[in-house]
CSV table of C-alpha atoms and ligand atoms in Angstrom, one decimal:
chain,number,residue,atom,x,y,z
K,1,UNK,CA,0.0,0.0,0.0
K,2,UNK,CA,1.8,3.3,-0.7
K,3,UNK,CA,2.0,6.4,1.8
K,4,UNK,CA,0.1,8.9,1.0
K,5,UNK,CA,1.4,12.3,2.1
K,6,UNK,CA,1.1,15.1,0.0
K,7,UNK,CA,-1.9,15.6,-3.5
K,8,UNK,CA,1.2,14.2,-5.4
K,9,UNK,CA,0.6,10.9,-4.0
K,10,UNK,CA,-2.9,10.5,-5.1
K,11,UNK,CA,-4.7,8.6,-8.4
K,12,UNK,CA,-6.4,11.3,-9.4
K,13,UNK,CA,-2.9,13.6,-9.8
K,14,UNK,CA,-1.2,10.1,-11.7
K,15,UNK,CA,0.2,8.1,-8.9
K,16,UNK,CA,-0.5,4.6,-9.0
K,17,UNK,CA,-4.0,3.5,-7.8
K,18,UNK,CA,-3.7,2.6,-3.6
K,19,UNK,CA,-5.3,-0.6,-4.3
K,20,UNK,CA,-4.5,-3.0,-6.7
K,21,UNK,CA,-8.6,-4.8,-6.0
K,22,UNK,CA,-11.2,-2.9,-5.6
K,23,UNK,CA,-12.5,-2.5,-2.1
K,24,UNK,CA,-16.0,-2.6,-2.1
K,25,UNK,CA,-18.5,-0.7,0.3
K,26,UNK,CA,-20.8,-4.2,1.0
K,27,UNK,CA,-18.2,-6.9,0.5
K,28,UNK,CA,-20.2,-10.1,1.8
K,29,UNK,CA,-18.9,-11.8,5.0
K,30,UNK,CA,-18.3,-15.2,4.3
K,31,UNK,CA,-18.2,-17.0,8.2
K,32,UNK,CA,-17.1,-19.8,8.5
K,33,UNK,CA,-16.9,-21.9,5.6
K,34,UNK,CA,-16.6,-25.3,6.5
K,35,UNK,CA,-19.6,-24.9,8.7
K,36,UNK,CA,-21.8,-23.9,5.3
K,37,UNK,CA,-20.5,-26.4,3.6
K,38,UNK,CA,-20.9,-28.8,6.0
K,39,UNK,CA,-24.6,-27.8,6.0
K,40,UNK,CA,-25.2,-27.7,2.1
K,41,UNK,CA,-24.0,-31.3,2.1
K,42,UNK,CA,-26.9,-32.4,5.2
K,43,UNK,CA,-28.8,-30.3,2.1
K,44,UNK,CA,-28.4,-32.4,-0.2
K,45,UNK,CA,-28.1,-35.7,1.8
K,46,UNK,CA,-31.9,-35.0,2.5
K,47,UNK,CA,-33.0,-33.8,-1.1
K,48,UNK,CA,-34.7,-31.1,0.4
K,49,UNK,CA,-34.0,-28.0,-1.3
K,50,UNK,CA,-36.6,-25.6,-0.4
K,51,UNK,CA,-40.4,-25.5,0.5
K,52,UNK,CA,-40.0,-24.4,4.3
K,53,UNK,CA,-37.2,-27.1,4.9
K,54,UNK,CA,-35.4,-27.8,8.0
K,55,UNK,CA,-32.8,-25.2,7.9
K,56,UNK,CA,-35.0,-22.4,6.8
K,57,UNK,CA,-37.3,-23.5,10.4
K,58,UNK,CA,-34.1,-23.8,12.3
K,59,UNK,CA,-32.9,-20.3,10.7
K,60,UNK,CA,-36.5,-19.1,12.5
K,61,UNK,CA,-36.1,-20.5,15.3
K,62,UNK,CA,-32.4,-19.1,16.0
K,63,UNK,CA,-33.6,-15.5,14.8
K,64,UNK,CA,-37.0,-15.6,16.3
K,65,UNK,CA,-34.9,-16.3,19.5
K,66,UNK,CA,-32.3,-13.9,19.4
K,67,UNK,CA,-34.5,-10.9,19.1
K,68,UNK,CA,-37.3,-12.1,21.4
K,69,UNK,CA,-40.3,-11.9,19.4
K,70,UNK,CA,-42.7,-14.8,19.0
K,71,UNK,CA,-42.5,-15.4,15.0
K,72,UNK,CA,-40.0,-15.1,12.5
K,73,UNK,CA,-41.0,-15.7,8.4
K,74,UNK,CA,-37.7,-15.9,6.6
K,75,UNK,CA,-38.3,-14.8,2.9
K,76,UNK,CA,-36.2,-14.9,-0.1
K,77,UNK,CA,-35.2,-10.9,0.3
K,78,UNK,CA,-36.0,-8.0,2.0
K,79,UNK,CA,-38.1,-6.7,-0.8
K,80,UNK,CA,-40.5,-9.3,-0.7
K,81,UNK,CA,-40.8,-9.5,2.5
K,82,UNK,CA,-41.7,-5.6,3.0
K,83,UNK,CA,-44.5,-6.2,0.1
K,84,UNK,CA,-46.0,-9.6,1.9
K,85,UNK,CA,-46.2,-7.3,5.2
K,86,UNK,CA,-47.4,-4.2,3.3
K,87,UNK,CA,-50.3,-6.7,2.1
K,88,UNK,CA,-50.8,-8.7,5.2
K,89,UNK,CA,-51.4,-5.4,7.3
K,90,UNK,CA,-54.1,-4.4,4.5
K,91,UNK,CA,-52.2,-0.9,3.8
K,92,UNK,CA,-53.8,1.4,1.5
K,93,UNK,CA,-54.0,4.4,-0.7
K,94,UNK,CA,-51.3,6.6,0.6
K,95,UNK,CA,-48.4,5.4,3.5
K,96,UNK,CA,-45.2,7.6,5.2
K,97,UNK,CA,-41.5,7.0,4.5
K,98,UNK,CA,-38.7,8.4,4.3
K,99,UNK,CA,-37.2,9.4,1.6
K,100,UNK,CA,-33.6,8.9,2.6
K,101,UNK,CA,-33.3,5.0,2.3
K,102,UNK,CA,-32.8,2.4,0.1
K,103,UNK,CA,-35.3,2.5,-3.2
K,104,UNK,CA,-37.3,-0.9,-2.0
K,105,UNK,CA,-38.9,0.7,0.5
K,106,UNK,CA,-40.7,2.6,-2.1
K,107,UNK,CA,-40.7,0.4,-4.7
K,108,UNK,CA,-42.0,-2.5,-2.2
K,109,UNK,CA,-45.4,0.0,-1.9
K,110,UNK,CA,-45.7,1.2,-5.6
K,111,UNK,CA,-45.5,-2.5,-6.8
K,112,UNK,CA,-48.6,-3.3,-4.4
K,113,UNK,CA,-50.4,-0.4,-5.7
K,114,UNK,CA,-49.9,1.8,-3.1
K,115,UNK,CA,-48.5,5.9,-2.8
K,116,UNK,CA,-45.5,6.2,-1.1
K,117,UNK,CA,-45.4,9.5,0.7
K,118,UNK,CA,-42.1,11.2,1.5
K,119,UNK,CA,-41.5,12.7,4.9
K,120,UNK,CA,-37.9,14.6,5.7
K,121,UNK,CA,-35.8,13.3,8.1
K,122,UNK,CA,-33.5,14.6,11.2
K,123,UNK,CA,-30.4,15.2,10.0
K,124,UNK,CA,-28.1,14.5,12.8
K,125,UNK,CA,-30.1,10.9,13.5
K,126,UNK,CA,-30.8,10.7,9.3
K,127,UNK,CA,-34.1,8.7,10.4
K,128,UNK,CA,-37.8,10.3,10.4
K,129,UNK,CA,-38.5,13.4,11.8
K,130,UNK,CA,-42.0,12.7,13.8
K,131,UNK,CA,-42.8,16.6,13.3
K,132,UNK,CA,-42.7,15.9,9.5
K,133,UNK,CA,-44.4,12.6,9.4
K,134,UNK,CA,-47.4,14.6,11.0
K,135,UNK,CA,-47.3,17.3,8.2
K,136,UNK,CA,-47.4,14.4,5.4
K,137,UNK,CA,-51.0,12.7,7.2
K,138,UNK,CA,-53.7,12.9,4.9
K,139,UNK,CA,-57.3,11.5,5.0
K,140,UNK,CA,-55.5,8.9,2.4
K,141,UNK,CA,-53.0,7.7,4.8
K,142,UNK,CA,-53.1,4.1,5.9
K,143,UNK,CA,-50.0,3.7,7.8
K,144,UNK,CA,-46.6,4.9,8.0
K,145,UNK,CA,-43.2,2.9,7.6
K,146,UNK,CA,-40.5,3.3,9.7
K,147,UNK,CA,-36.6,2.7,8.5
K,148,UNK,CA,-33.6,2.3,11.2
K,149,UNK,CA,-31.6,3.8,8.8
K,150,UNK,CA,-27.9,2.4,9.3
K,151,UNK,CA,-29.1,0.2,12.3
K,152,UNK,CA,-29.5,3.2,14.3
K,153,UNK,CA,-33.2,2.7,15.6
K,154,UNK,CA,-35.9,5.2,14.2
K,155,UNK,CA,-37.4,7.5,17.0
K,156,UNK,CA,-40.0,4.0,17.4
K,157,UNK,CA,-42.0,5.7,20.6
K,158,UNK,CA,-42.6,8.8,19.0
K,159,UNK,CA,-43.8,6.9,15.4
K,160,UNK,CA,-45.9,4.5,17.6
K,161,UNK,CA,-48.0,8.0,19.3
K,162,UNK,CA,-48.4,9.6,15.9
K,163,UNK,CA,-49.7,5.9,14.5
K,164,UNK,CA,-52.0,5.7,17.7
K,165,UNK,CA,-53.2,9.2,17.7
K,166,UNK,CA,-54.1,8.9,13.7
K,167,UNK,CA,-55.4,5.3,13.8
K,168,UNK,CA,-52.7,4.5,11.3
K,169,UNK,CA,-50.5,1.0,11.2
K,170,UNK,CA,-46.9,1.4,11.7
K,171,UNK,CA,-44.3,-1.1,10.3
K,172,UNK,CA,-40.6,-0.8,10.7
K,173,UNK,CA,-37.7,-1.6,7.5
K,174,UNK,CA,-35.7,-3.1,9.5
K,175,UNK,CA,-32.8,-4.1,6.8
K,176,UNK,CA,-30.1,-2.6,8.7
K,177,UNK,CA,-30.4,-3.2,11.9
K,178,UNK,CA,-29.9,-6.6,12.9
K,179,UNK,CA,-28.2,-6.4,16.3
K,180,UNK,CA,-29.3,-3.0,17.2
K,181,UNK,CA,-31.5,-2.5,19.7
K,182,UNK,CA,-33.8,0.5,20.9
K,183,UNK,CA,-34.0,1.7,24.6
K,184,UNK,CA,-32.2,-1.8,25.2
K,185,UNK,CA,-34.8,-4.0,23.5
K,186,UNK,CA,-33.6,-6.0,20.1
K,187,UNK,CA,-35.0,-4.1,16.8
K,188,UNK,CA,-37.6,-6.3,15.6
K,189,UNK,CA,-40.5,-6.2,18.5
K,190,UNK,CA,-41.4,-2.8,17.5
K,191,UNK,CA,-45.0,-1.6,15.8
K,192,UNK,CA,-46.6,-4.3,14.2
K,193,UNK,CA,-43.7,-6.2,12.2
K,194,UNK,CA,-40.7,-5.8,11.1
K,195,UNK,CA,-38.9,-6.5,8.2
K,196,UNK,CA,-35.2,-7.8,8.0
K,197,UNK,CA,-32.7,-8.5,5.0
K,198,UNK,CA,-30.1,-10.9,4.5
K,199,UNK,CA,-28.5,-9.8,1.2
K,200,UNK,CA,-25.0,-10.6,1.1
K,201,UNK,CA,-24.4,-7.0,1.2
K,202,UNK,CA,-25.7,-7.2,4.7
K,203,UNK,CA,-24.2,-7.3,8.5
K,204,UNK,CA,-25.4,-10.5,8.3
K,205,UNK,CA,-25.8,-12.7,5.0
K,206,UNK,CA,-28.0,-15.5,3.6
K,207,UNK,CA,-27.0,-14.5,0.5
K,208,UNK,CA,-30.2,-13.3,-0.5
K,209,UNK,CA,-32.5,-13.3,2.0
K,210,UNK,CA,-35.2,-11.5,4.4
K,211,UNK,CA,-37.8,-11.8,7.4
K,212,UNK,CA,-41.1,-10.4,8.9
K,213,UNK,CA,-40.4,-10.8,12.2
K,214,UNK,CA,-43.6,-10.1,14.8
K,215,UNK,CA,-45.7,-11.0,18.3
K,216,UNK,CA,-48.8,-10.7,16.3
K,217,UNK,CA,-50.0,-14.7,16.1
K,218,UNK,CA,-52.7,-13.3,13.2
K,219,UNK,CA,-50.3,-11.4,11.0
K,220,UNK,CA,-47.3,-13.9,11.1
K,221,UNK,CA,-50.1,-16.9,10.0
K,222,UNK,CA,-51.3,-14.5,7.1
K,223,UNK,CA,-47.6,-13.6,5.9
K,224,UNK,CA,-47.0,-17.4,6.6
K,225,UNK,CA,-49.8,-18.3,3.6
K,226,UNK,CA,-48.8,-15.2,1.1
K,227,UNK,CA,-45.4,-16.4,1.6
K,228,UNK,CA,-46.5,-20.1,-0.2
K,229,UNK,CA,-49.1,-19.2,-2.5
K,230,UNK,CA,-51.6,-18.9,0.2
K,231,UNK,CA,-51.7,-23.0,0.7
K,232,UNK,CA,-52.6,-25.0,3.8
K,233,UNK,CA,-52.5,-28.6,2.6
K,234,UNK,CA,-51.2,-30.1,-0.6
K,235,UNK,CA,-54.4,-29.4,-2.5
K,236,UNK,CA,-56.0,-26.4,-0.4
K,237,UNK,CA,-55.0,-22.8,-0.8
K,238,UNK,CA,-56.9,-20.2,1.1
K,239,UNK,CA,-55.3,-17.3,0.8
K,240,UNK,CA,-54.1,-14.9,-2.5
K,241,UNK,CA,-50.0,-15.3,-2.1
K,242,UNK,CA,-47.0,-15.5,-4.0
K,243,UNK,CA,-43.8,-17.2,-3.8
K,244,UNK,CA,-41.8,-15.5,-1.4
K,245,UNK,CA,-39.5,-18.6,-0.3
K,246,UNK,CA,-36.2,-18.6,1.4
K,247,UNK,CA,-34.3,-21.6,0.4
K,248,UNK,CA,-32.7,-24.4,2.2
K,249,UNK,CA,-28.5,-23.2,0.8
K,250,UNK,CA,-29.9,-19.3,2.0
K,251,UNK,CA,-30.7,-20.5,5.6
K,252,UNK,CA,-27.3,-22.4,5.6
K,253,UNK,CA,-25.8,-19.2,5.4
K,254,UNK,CA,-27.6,-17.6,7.5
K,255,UNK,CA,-27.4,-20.0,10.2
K,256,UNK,CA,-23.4,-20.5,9.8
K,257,UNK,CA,-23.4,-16.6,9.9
K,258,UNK,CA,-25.2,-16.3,12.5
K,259,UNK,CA,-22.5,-18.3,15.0
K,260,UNK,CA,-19.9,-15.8,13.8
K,261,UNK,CA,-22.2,-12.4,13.4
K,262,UNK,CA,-20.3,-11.7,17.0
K,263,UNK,CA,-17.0,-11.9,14.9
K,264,UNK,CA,-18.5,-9.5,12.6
K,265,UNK,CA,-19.3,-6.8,15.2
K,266,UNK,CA,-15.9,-6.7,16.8
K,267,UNK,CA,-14.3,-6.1,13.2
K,268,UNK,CA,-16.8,-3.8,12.2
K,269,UNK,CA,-16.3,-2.1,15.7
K,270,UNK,CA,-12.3,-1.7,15.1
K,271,UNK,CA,-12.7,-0.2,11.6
K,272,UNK,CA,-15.6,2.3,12.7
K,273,UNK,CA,-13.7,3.4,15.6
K,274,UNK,CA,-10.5,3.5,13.5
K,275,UNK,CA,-12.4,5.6,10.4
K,276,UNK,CA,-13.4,8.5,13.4
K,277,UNK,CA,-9.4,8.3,15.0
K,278,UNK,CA,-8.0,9.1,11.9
K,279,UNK,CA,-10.2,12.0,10.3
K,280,UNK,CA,-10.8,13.6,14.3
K,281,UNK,CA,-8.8,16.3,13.4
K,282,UNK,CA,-9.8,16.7,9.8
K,283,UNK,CA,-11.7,19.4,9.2
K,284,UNK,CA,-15.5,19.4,7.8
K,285,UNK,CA,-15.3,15.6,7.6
K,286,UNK,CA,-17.0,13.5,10.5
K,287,UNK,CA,-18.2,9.8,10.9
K,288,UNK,CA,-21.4,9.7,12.0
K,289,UNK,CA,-21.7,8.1,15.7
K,290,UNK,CA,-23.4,4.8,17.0
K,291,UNK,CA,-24.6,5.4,19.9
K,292,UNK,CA,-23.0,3.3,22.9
K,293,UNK,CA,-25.8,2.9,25.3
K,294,UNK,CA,-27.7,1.2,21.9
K,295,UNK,CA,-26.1,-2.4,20.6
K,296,UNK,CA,-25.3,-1.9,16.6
K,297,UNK,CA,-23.7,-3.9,14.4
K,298,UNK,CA,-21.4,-0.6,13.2
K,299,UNK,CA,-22.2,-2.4,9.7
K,300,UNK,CA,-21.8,1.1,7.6
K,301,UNK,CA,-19.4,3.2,8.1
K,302,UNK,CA,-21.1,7.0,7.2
K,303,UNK,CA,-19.0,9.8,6.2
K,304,UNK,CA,-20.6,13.3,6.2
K,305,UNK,CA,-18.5,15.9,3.8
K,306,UNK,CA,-19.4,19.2,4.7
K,307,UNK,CA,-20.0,22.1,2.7
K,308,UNK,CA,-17.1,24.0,3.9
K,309,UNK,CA,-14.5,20.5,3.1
K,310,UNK,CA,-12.1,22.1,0.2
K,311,UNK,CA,-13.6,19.6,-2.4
K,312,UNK,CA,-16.8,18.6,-2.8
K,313,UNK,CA,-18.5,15.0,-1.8
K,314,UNK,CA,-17.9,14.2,-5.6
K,315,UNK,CA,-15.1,15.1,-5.8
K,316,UNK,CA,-13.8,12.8,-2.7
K,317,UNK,CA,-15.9,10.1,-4.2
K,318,UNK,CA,-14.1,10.4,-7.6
K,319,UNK,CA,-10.3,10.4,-5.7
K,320,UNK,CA,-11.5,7.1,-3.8
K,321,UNK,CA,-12.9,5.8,-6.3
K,322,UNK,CA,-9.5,6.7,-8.8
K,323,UNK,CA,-7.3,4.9,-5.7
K,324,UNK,CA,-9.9,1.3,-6.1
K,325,UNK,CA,-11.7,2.4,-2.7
K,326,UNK,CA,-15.3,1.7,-4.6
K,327,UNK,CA,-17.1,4.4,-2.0
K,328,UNK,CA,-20.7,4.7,-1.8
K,329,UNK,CA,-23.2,7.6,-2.4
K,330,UNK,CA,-26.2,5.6,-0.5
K,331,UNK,CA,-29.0,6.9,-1.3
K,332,UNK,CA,-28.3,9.6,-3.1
K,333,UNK,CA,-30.5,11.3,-4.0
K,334,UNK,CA,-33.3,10.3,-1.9
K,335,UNK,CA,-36.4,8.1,-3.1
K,336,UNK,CA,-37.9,11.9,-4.3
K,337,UNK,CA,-34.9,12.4,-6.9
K,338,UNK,CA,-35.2,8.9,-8.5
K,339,UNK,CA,-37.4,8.8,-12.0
K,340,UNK,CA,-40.4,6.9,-10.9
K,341,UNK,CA,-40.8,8.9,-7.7
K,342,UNK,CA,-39.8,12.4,-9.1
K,343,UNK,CA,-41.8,12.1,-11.5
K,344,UNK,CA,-44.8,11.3,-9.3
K,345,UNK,CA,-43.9,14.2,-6.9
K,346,UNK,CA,-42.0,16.9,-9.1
K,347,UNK,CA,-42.1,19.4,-5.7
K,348,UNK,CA,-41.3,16.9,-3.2
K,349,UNK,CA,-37.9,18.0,-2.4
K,350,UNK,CA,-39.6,21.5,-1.3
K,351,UNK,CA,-40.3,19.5,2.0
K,352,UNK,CA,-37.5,17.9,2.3
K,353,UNK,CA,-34.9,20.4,3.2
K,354,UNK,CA,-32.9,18.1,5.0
K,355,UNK,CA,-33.0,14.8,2.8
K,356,UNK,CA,-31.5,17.0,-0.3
K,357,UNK,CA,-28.9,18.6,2.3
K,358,UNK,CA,-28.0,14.8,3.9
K,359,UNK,CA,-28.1,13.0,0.4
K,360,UNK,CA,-25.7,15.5,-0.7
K,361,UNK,CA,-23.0,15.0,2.0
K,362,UNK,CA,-22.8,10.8,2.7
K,363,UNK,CA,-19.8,8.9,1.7
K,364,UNK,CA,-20.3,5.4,3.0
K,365,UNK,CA,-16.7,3.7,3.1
K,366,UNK,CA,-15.5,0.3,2.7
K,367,UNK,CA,-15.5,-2.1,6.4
K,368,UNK,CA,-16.3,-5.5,6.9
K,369,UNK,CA,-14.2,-8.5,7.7
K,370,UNK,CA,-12.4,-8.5,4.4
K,371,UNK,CA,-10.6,-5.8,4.6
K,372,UNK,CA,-6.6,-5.4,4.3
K,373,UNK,CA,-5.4,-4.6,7.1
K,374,UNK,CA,-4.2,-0.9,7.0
K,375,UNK,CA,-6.9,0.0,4.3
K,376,UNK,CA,-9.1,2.3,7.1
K,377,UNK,CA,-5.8,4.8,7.5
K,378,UNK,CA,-5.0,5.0,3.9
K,379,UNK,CA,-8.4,6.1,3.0
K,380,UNK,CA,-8.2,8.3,5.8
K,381,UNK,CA,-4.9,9.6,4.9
K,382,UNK,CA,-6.8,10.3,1.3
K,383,UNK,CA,-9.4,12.0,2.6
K,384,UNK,CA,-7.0,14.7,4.7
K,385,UNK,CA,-5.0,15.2,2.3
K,386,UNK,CA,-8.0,16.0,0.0
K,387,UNK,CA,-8.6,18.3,2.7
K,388,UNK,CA,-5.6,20.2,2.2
K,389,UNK,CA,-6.0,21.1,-1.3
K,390,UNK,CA,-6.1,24.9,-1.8
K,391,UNK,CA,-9.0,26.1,-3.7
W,401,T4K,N1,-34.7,-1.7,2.9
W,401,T4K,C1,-33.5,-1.1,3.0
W,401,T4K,C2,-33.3,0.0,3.9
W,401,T4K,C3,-32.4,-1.7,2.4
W,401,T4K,O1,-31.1,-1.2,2.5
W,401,T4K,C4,-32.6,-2.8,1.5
W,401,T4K,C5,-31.5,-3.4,0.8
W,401,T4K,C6,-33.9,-3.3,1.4
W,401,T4K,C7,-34.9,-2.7,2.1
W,401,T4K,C8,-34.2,-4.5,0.5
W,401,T4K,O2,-33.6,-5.7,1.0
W,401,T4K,P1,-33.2,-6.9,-0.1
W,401,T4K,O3,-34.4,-7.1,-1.0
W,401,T4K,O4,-32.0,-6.4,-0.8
W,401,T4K,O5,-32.9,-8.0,0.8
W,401,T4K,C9,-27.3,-3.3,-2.1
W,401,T4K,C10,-28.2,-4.4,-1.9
W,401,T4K,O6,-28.6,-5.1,-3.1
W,401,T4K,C11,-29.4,-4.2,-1.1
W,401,T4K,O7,-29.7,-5.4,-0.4
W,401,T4K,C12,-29.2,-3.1,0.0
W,401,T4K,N2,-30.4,-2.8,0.7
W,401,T4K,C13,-28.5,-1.9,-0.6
W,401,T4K,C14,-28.2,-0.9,0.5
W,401,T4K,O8,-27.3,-2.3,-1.2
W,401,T4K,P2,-26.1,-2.2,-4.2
W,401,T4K,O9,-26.7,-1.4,-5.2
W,401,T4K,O10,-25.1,-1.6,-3.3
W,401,T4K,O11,-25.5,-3.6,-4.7
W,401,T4K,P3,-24.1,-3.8,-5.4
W,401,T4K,O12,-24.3,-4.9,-6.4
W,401,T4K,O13,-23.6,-2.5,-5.9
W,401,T4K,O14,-23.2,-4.4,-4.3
W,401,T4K,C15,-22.5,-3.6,-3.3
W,401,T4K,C16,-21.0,-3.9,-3.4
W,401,T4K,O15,-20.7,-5.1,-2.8
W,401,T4K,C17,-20.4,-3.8,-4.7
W,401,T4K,O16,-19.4,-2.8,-4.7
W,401,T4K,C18,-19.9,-5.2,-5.0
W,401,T4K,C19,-19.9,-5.9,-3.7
W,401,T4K,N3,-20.4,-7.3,-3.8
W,401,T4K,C20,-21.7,-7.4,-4.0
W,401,T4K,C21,-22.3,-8.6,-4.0
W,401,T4K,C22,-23.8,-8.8,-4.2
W,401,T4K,C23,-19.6,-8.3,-3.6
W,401,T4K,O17,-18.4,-8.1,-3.4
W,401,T4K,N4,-20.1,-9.6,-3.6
W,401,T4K,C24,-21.4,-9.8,-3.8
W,401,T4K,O18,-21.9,-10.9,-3.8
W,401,T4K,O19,-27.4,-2.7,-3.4
């Protein structure tokens, strides 16, 4: 890796890239490997592929467990499973997000017919404002979806009020935050359901994967039945459904994950804390925080580039991305600035002051278990002396 000390040392000016691979924001944890395979051969030994199969029960059981609620419904991805619990909670017409997540949380309610509604966020927590969410209630509003936007809980008690006060259903995306918790309870026992993923990209992998986890015994059967084409016996279906199955090699890897997601945390834990020690005293750059009364799995590593930095975000994104560091702009540019959505509300961002100003400042930097060992202060080192430059 070379030493970066001055702008002549960086891609962008001609020096040799700092990585030879790329490093990728997302690079899947792989766990333990002889565990999985271990597991895909009891797969096959049993010719049971899919079709709620052994491991995908036992994957319930073990996440069910861990975050203390009474039913887990593992699902091929996160996507589907936000659309089986948008349909299982009988949402309609119009229902509050947030703008500043990942596009399947809107796309999961246009592609059941409903209107995503786009409420601003806070921008030091990036999750829903309450204040906001109130402005967006109409007489259309069914219910409102709440996103723990890089595991960091969404303001839950203050959602639940506005939900119960407006006699509106309240669901949680709960992609990121496996392992966080709010006020000291595991993420997932909050409103009525919430919704994991296990993409690969995830803290935790299945590969492709996802859940609606809940304590409501009527909502869990009904996701249950949409989940398998709405059957009860071989020949009986009584309920409309879809295929929304996680399969047996999926479950492997989220149960062999599972027994090293610990693992995981401490790695993630070192680079976070290592990302904030090395830009501390760079100027108009900061890492957003986890908060340490609140478990997290410090899965993304957020970089906010203010205003004032000498370059702009683009510009820092473009110098990564020159030295192989494959930085993210998640979710730039908000739900509202993508085609479907701003076509479908061309003012929208006149409400969401702090989305545009947040979506225009987030770098989200390479972490995870695979990567080299002195990668976090070389990107640092980039990103101060980027910090230097004149202008
Ligand atoms: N709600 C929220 C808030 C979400 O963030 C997501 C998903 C969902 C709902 C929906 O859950 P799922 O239906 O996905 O279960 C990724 C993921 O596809 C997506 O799961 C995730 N959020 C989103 C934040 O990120 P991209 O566009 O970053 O994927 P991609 O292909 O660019 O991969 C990221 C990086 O990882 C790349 O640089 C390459 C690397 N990579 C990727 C894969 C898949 C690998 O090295 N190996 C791999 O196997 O979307």
């Amino acid at each position: 890796m070379k030493t970066i000390k001055g702008p002549k040392d960086l891609a962008i000016n001609g020096a040799p890239p700092a990585f030879a691979e790329p490093l990728h924001v997302g690079r899947p944890n792989i766990g333990n490997r002889a565990a999985f395979i271990q597991k895909v051969n009891q797969i096959l030994d049993k010719h049971w592929l899919t079709n709620n199969g052994p491991m995908v029960q036992e994957f319930e059981r073990r996440i069910a467990s861990q975050l203390g609620v009474k039913h887990c419904v593992a699902m091929c991805n996160g996507t589907i499973a936000l659309e089986i619990a948008i349909r299982a909670l009988k949402l309609e017409g119009e229902v509050i997000i947030p703008s500043w997540t990942f596009v399947a949380t809107a796309h999961a309610l246009d592609w059941q017919g409903l209107t995503p509604v786009f409420a601003d966020i806070d921008p030091r927590t990036h999750n829903l404002d309450p204040a906001a969410v109130r402005r967006m209630i109409t007489p259309r509003t069914s219910g409102i979806i709440g996103v723990h936007l890089w595991g960091r809980a969404a303001p839950v008690d203050e959602l639940q009020a506005i939900a119960d006060e407006h006699g509106l259903k309240l669901m949680f995306d709960a992609a990121h935050a496996f392992g966080s918790t709010y006020k000291g309870q595991a993420i997932g026992r909050f409103g009525a359901c919430e919704v994991l993923s296990f993409h690969a990209t995830k803290a935790i992998n299945a590969m492709e994967g996802g859940a609606v986890v809940t304590n409501d015994d009527e909502l869990a059967e009904a996701v249950r039945l949409m989940r398998n084409f709405g059957f009860v016996h071989y020949d009986e279906v009584i309920h409309p459904g879809t295929n929304g199955k996680m399969i047996e090699v999926c479950a492997a890897m989220g149960l062999s994950n599972l027994d090293t997601f610990g693992d995981v945390v401490r790695s993630n834990r070192l680079h976070h804390a290592g990302y904030k020690a090395a830009i501390a005293d760079v100027r108009n750059l900061s890492v957003l925080d986890y908060d340490e009364h609140e478990s997290n799995s410090h899965h993304y590593v957020v970089l906010e580039v203010d205003e004032r930095f000498p370059v702009s975000r683009d510009q820092v994104v473009a110098a990564l991305h020159a030295e192989n560091i494959l930085a993210r702009k998640y979710f730039w540019p908000g739900c509202h600035g993508m085609k479907p959505y701003r076509e479908l509300f061309p003012h929208a961002r006149l409400v969401l002051a702090n989305t545009e100003s947040v979506a225009k400042k987030v770098i989200v930097l390479p972490s995870g278990t695979t990567l080299p060992s002195g990668s976090v202060e070389t990107i640092a080192a980039i990103c101060r002396v980027l910090g230097e430059v004149q202008t």
